[in-house]
PDB file of C-alpha atoms in Angstrom:
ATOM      1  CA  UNK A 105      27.767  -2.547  10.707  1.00 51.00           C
ATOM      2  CA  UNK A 106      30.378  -0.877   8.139  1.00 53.00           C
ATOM      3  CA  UNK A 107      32.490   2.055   7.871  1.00 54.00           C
ATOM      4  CA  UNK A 108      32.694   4.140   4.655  1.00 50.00           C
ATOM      5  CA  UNK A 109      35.451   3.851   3.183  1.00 45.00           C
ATOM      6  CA  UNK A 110      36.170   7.862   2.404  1.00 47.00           C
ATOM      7  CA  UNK A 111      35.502   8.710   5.947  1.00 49.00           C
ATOM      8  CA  UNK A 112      37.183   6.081   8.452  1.00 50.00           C
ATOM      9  CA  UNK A 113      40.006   7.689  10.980  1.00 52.00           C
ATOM     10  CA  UNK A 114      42.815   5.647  11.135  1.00 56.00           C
ATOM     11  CA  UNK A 115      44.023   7.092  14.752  1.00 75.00           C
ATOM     12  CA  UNK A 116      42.797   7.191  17.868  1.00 85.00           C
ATOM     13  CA  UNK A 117      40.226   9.907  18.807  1.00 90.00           C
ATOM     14  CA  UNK A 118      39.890  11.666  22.396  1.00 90.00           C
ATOM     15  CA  UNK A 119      36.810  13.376  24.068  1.00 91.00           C
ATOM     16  CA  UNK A 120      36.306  15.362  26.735  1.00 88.00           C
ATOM     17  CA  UNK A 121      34.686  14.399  30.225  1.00 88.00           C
ATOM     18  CA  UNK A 122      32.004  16.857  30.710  1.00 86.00           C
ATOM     19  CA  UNK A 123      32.138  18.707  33.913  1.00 85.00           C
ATOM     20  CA  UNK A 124      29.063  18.511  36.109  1.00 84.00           C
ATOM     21  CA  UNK A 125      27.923  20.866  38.750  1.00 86.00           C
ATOM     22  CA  UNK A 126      24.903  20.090  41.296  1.00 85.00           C
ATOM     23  CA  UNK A 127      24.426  21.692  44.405  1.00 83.00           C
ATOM     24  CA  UNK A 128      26.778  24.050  44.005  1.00 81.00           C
ATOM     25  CA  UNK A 129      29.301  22.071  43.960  1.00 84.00           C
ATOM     26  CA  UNK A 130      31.838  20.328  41.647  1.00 84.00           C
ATOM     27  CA  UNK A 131      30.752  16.493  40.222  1.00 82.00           C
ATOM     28  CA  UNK A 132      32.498  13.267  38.702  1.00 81.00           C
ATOM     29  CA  UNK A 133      32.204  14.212  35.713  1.00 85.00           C
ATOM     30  CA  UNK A 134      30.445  12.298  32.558  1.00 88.00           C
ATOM     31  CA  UNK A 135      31.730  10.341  29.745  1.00 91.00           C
ATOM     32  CA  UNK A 136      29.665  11.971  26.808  1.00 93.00           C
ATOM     33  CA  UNK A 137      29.953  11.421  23.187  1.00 95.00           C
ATOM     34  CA  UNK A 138      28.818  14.004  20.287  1.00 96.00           C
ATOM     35  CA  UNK A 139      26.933  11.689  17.675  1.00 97.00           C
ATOM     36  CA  UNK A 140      25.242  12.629  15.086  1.00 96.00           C
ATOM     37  CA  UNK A 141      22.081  10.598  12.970  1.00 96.00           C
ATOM     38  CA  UNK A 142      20.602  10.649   9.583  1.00 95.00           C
ATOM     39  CA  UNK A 143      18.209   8.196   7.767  1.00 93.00           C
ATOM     40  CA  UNK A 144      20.706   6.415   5.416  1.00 91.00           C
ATOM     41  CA  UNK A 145      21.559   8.477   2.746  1.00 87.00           C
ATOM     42  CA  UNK A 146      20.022  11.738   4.136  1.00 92.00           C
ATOM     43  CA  UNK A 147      20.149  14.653   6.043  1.00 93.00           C
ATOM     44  CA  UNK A 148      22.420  14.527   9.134  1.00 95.00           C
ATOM     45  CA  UNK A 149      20.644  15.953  12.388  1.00 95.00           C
ATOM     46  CA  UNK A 150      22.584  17.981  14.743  1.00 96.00           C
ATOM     47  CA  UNK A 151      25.065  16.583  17.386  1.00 97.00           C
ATOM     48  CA  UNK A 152      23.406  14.911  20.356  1.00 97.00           C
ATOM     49  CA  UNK A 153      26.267  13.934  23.399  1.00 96.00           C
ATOM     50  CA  UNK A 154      25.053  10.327  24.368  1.00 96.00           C
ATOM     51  CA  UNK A 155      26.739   8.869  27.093  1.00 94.00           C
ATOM     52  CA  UNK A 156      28.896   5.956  26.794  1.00 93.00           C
ATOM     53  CA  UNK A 157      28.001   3.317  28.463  1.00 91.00           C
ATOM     54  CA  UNK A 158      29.836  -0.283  28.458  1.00 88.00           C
ATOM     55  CA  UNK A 159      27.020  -1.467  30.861  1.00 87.00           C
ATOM     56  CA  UNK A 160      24.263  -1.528  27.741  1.00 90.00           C
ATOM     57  CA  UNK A 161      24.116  -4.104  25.054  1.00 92.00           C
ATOM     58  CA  UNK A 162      22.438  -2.076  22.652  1.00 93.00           C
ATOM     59  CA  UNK A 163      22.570   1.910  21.625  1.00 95.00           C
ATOM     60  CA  UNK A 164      19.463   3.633  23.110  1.00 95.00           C
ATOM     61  CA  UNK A 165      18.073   7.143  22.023  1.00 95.00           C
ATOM     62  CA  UNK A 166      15.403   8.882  23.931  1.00 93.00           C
ATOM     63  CA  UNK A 167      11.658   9.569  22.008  1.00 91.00           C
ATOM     64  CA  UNK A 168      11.719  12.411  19.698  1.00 90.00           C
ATOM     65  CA  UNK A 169      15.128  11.004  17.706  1.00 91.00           C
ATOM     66  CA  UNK A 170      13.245  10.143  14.655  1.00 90.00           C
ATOM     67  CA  UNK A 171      11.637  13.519  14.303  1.00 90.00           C
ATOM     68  CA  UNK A 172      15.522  14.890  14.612  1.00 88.00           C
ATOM     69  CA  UNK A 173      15.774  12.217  11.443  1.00 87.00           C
ATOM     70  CA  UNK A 174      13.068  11.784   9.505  1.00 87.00           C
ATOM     71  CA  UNK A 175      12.769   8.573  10.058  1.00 86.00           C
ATOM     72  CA  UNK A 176       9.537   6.572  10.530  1.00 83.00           C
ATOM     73  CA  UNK A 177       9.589   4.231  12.862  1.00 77.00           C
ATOM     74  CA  UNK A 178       8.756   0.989  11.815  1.00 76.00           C
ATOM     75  CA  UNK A 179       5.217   0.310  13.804  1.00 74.00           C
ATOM     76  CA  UNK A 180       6.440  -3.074  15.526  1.00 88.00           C
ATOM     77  CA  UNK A 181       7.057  -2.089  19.295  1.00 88.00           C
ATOM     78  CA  UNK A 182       8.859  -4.089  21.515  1.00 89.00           C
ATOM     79  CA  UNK A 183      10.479  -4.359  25.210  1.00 89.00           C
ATOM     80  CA  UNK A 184      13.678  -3.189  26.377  1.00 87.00           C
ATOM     81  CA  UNK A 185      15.259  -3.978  29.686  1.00 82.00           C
ATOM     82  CA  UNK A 186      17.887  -3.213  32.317  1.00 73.00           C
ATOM     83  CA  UNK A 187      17.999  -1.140  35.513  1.00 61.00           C
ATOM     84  CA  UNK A 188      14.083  -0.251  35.679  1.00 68.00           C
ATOM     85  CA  UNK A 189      10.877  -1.679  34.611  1.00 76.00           C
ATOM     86  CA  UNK A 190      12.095  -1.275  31.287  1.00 83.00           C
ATOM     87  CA  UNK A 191      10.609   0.242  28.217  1.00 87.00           C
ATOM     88  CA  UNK A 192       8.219   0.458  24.902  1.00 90.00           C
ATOM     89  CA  UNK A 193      10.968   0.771  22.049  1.00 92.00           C
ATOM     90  CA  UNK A 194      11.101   0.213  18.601  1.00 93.00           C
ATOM     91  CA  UNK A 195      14.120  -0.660  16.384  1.00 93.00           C
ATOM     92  CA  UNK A 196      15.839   2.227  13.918  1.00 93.00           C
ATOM     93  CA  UNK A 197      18.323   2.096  11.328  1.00 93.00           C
ATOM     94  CA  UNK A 198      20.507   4.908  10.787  1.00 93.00           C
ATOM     95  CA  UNK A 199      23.788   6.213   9.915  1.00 94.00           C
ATOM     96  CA  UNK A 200      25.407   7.242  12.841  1.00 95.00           C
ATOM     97  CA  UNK A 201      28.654  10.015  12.920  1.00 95.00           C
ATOM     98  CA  UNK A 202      30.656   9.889  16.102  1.00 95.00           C
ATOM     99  CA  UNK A 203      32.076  13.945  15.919  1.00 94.00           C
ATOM    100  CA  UNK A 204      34.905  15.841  17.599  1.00 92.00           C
ATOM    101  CA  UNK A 205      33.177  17.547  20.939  1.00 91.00           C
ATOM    102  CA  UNK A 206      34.962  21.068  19.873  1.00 89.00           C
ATOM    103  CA  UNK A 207      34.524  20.649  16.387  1.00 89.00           C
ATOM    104  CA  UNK A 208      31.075  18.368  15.875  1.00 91.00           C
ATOM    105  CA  UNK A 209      31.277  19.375  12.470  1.00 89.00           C
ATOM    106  CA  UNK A 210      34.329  16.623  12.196  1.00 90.00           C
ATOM    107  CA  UNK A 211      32.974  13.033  11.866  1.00 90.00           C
ATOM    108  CA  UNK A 212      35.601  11.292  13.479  1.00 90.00           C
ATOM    109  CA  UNK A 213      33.923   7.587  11.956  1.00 90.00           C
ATOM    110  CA  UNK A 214      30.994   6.975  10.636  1.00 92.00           C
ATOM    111  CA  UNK A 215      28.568   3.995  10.996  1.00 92.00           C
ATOM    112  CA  UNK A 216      26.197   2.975   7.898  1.00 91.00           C
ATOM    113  CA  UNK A 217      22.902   1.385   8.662  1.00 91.00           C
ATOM    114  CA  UNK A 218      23.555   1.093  12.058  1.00 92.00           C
ATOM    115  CA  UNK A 219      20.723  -0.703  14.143  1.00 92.00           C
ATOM    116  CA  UNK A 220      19.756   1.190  17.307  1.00 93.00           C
ATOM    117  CA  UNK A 221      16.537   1.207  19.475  1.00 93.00           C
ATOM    118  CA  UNK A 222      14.605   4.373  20.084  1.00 93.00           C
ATOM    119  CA  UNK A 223      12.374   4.158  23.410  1.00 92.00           C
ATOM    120  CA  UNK A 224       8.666   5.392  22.988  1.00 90.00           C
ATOM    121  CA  UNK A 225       7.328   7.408  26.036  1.00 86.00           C
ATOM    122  CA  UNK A 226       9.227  10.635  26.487  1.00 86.00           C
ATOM    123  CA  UNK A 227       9.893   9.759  30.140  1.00 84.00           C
ATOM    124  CA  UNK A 228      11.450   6.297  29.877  1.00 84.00           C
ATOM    125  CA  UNK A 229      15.352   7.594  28.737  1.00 87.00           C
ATOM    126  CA  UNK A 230      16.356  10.503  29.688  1.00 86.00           C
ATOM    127  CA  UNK A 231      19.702   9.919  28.157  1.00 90.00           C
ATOM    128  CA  UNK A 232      20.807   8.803  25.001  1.00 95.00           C
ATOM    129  CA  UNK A 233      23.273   5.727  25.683  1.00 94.00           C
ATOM    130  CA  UNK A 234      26.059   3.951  23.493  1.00 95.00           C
ATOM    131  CA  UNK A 235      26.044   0.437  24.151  1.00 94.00           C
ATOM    132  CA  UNK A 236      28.755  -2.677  23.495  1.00 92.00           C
ATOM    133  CA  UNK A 237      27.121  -3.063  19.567  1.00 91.00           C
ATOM    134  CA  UNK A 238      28.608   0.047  18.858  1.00 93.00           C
ATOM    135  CA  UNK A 239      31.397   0.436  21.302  1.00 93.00           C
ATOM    136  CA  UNK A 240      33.052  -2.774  20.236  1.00 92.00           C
ATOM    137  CA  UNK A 241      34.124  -1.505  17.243  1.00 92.00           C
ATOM    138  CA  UNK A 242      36.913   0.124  19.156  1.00 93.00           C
ATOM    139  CA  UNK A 243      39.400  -0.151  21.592  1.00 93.00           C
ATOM    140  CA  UNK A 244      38.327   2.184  24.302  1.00 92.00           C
ATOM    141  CA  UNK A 245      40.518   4.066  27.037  1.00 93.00           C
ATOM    142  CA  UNK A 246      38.533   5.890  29.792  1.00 90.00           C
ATOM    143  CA  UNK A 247      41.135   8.021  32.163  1.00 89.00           C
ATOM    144  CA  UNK A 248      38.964   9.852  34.639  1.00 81.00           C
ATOM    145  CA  UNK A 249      42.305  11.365  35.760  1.00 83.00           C
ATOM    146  CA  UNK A 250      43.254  12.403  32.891  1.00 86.00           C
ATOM    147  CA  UNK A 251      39.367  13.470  32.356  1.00 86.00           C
ATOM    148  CA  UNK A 252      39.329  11.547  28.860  1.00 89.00           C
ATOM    149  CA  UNK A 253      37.767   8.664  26.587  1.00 92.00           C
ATOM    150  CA  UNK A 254      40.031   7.369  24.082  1.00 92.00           C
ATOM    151  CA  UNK A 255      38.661   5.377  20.966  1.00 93.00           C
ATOM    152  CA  UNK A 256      40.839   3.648  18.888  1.00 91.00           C
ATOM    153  CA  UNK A 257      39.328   1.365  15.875  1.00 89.00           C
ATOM    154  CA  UNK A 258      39.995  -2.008  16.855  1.00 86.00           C
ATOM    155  CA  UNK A 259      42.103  -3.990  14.695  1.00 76.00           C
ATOM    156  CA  UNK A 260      39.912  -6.598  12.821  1.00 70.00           C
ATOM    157  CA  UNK A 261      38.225  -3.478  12.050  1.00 65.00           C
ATOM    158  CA  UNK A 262      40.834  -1.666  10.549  1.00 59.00           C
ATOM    159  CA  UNK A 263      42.083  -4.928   8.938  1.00 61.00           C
ATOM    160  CA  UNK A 264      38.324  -5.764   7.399  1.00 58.00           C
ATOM    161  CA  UNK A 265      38.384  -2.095   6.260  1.00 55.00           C
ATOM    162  CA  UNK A 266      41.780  -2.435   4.384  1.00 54.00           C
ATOM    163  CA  UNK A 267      41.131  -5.707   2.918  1.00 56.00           C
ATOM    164  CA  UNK A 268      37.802  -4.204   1.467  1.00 55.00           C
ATOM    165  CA  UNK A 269      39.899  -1.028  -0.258  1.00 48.00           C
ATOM    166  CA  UNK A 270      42.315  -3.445  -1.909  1.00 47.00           C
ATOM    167  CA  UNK A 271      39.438  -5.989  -2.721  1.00 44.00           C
TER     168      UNK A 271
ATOM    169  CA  UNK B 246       8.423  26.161  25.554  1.00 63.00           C
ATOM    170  CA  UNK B 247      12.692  26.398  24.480  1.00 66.00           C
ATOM    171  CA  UNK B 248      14.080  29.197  25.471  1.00 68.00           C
ATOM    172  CA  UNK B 249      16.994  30.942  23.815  1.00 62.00           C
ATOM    173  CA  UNK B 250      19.477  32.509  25.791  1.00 62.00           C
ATOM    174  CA  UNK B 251      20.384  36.029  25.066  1.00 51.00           C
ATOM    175  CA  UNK B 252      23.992  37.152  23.840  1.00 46.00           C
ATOM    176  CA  UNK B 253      26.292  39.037  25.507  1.00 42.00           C
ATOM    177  CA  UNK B 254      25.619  42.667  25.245  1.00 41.00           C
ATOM    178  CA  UNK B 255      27.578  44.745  22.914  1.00 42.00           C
ATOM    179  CA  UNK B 256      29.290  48.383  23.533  1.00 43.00           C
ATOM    180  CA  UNK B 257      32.301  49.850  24.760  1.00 47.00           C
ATOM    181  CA  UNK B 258      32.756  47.816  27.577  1.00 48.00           C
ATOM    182  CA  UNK B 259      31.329  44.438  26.382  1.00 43.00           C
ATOM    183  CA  UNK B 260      33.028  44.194  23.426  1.00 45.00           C
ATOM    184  CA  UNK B 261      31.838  41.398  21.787  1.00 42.00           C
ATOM    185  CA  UNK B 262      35.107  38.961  21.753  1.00 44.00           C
ATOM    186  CA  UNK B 263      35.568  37.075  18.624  1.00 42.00           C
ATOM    187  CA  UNK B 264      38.412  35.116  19.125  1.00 43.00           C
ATOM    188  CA  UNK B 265      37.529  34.117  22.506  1.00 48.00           C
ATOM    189  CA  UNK B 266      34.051  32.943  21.190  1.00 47.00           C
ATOM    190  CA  UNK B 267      35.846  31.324  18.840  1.00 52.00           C
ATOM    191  CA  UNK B 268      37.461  29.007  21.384  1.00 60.00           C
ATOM    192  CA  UNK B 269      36.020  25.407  22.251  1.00 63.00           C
ATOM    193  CA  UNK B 270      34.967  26.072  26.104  1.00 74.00           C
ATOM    194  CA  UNK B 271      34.863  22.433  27.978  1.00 83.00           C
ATOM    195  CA  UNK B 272      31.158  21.711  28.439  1.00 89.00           C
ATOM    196  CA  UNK B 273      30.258  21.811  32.173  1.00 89.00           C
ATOM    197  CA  UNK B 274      26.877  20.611  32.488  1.00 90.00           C
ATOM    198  CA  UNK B 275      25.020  23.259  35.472  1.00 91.00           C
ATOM    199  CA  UNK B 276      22.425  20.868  37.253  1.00 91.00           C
ATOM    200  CA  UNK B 277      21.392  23.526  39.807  1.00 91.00           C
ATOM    201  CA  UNK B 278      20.106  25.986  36.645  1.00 93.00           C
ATOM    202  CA  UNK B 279      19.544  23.350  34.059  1.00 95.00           C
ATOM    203  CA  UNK B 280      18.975  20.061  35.608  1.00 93.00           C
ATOM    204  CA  UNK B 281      16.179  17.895  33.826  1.00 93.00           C
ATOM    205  CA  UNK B 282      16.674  20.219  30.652  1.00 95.00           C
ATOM    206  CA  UNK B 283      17.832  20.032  27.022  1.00 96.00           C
ATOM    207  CA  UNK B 284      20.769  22.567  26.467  1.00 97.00           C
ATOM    208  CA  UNK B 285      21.905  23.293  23.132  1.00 97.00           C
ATOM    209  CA  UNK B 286      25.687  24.666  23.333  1.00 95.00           C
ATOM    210  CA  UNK B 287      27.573  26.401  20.696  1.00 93.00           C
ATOM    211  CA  UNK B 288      31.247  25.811  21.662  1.00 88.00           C
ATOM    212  CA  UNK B 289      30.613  25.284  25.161  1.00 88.00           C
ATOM    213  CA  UNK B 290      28.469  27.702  25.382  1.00 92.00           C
ATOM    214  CA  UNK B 291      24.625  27.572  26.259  1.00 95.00           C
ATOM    215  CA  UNK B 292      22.101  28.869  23.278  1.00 96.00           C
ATOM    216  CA  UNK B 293      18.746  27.761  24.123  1.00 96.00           C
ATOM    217  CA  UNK B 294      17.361  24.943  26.604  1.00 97.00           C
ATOM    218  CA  UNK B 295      14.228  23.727  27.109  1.00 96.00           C
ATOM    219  CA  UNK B 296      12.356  20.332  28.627  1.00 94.00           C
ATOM    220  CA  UNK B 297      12.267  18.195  25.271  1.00 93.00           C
ATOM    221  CA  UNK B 298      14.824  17.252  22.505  1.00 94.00           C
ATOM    222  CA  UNK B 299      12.347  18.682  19.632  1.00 94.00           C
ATOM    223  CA  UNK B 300      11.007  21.662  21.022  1.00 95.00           C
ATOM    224  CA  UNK B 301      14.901  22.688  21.558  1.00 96.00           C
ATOM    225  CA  UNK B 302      15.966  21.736  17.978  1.00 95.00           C
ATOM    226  CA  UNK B 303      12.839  23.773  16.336  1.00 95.00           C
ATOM    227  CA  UNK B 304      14.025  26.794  18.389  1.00 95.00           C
ATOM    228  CA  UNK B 305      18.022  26.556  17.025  1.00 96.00           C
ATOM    229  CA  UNK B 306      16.408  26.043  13.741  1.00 94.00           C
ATOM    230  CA  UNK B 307      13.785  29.149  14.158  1.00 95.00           C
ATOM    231  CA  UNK B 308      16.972  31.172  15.550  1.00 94.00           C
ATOM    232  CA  UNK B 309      19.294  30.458  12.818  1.00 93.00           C
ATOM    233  CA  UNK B 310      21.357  28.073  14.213  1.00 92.00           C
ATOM    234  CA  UNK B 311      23.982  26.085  11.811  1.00 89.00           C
ATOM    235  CA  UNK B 312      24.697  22.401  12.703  1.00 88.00           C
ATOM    236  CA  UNK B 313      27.494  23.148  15.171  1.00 92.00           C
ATOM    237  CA  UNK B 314      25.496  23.326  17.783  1.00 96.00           C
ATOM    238  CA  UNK B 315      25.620  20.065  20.406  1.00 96.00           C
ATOM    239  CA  UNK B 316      22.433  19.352  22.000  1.00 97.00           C
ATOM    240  CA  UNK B 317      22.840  17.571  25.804  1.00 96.00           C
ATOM    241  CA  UNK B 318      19.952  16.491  28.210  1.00 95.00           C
ATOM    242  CA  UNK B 319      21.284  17.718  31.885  1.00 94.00           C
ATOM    243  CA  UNK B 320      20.757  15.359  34.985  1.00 91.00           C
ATOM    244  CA  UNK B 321      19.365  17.026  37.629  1.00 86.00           C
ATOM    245  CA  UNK B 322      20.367  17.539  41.019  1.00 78.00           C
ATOM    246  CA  UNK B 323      20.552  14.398  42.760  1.00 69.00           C
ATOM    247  CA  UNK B 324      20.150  11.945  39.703  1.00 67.00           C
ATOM    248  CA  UNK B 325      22.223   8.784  39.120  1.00 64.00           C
ATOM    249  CA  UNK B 326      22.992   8.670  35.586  1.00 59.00           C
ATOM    250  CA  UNK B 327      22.465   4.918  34.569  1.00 56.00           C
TER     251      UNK B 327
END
């Protein structure tokens, strides 16, 4: 996993909780990220809000990602678990833009060649999820009171990205 | 089938009001209307929905949509997000 060097935010970033309404009625509210994919080096697809989730190992996206991409999935399939009688995924590298929720046109960082797994049957994911291999590259504040996530580059990060400018 | 939602009527008394729609409106995700959809919102705002990720995206692309558009799936009613 890298950062580019022209692109990487120094400071700390906040989202949004997104409000939620069922029944009529007000929600807890859900910790959703605007991300954005390409295939490396190509065309970025429009912002998807994934939810964050420091439950999940890995960064899942629902079927239908790689046709947002153009990517071809490689044909190996494999099995996924958690919660569930898991899934039918296969494996995707991408570049990967976490993007301000007002303005997704802002990459706030940007992730080259970034592995994630796409599931296969439309029905398996419903939601797109960040996991801990992509969450761990920062130090993360979730305030339900004050109804925001906080991401913050952690600091070997920012180091390993400094050393490689002056190297 | 994605649907796009129709704009705000224009005339005297629904002025069409740019600086408001210029404003970022906190995404509040409507479960009873959209629950088990895709909803593509432009600042907050819904533009289209529809029951699959693609089928939404072809529509903002058909309609003219730029790339500012954020593209959510909605629980429904009742679901536990895991």
């Amino acid at each position: 996993m890298t950062l580019p060097h022209d692109r990487v935010s120094f400071g700390a970033h906040a989202f949004p909780f997104s409000g939620f309404h069922a029944d009529g009625g007000q929600r807890p509210a859900l910790p959703l990220l605007p991300v954005r994919l390409r295939k490396p080096g190509g065309v970025w697809s429009r912002p998807i809000n994934a939810i964050l989730d420091t439950g999940s190992t890995k960064t899942v996206f629902p079927a239908g990602v790689d046709q947002l991409t153009g990517i071809e999935p490689p044909g190996q399939r494999h099995r996924i678990g958690g919660l569930g009688k898991g899934a039918d995924a296969v494996s995707l590298v991408v570049d990967l833009a976490i993007v301000d929720a007002s303005f997704p046109s802002i990459s706030c960082w940007e992730f080259s060649g970034l592995g994630v797994e796409m599931v296969l049957a439309p029905d398996d994911l419903d939601h797109p999820v960040l996991g801990w291999d992509l969450l761990s590259a920062f130090e993360l504040v979730v305030s339900a009171e004050d109804a925001r996530i906080e991401l913050r580059p952690t600091k070997g990060l920012l180091r390993g990205h400094r050393d490689d400018r002056l190297g | 089938m994605a649907h796009p939602v129709a704009g705000r009527r224009s005339g005297r008394r629904h002025r069409a009001s740019a600086p408001k729609a210029a404003q970022a409106v906190p995404l509040v995700l409507d479960a009873d209307r959209y629950g088990g959809q895709w909803i593509a919102t432009l600042k907050g705002h819904v533009v289209a929905f529809g029951p699959s990720l693609i089928e939404v995206n072809r529509s903002l692309d058909a309609s003219g949509f730029g790339s500012d558009v954020i593209l959510t799936r909605v629980p429904r009613t009742g679901d536990v997000v895991l």
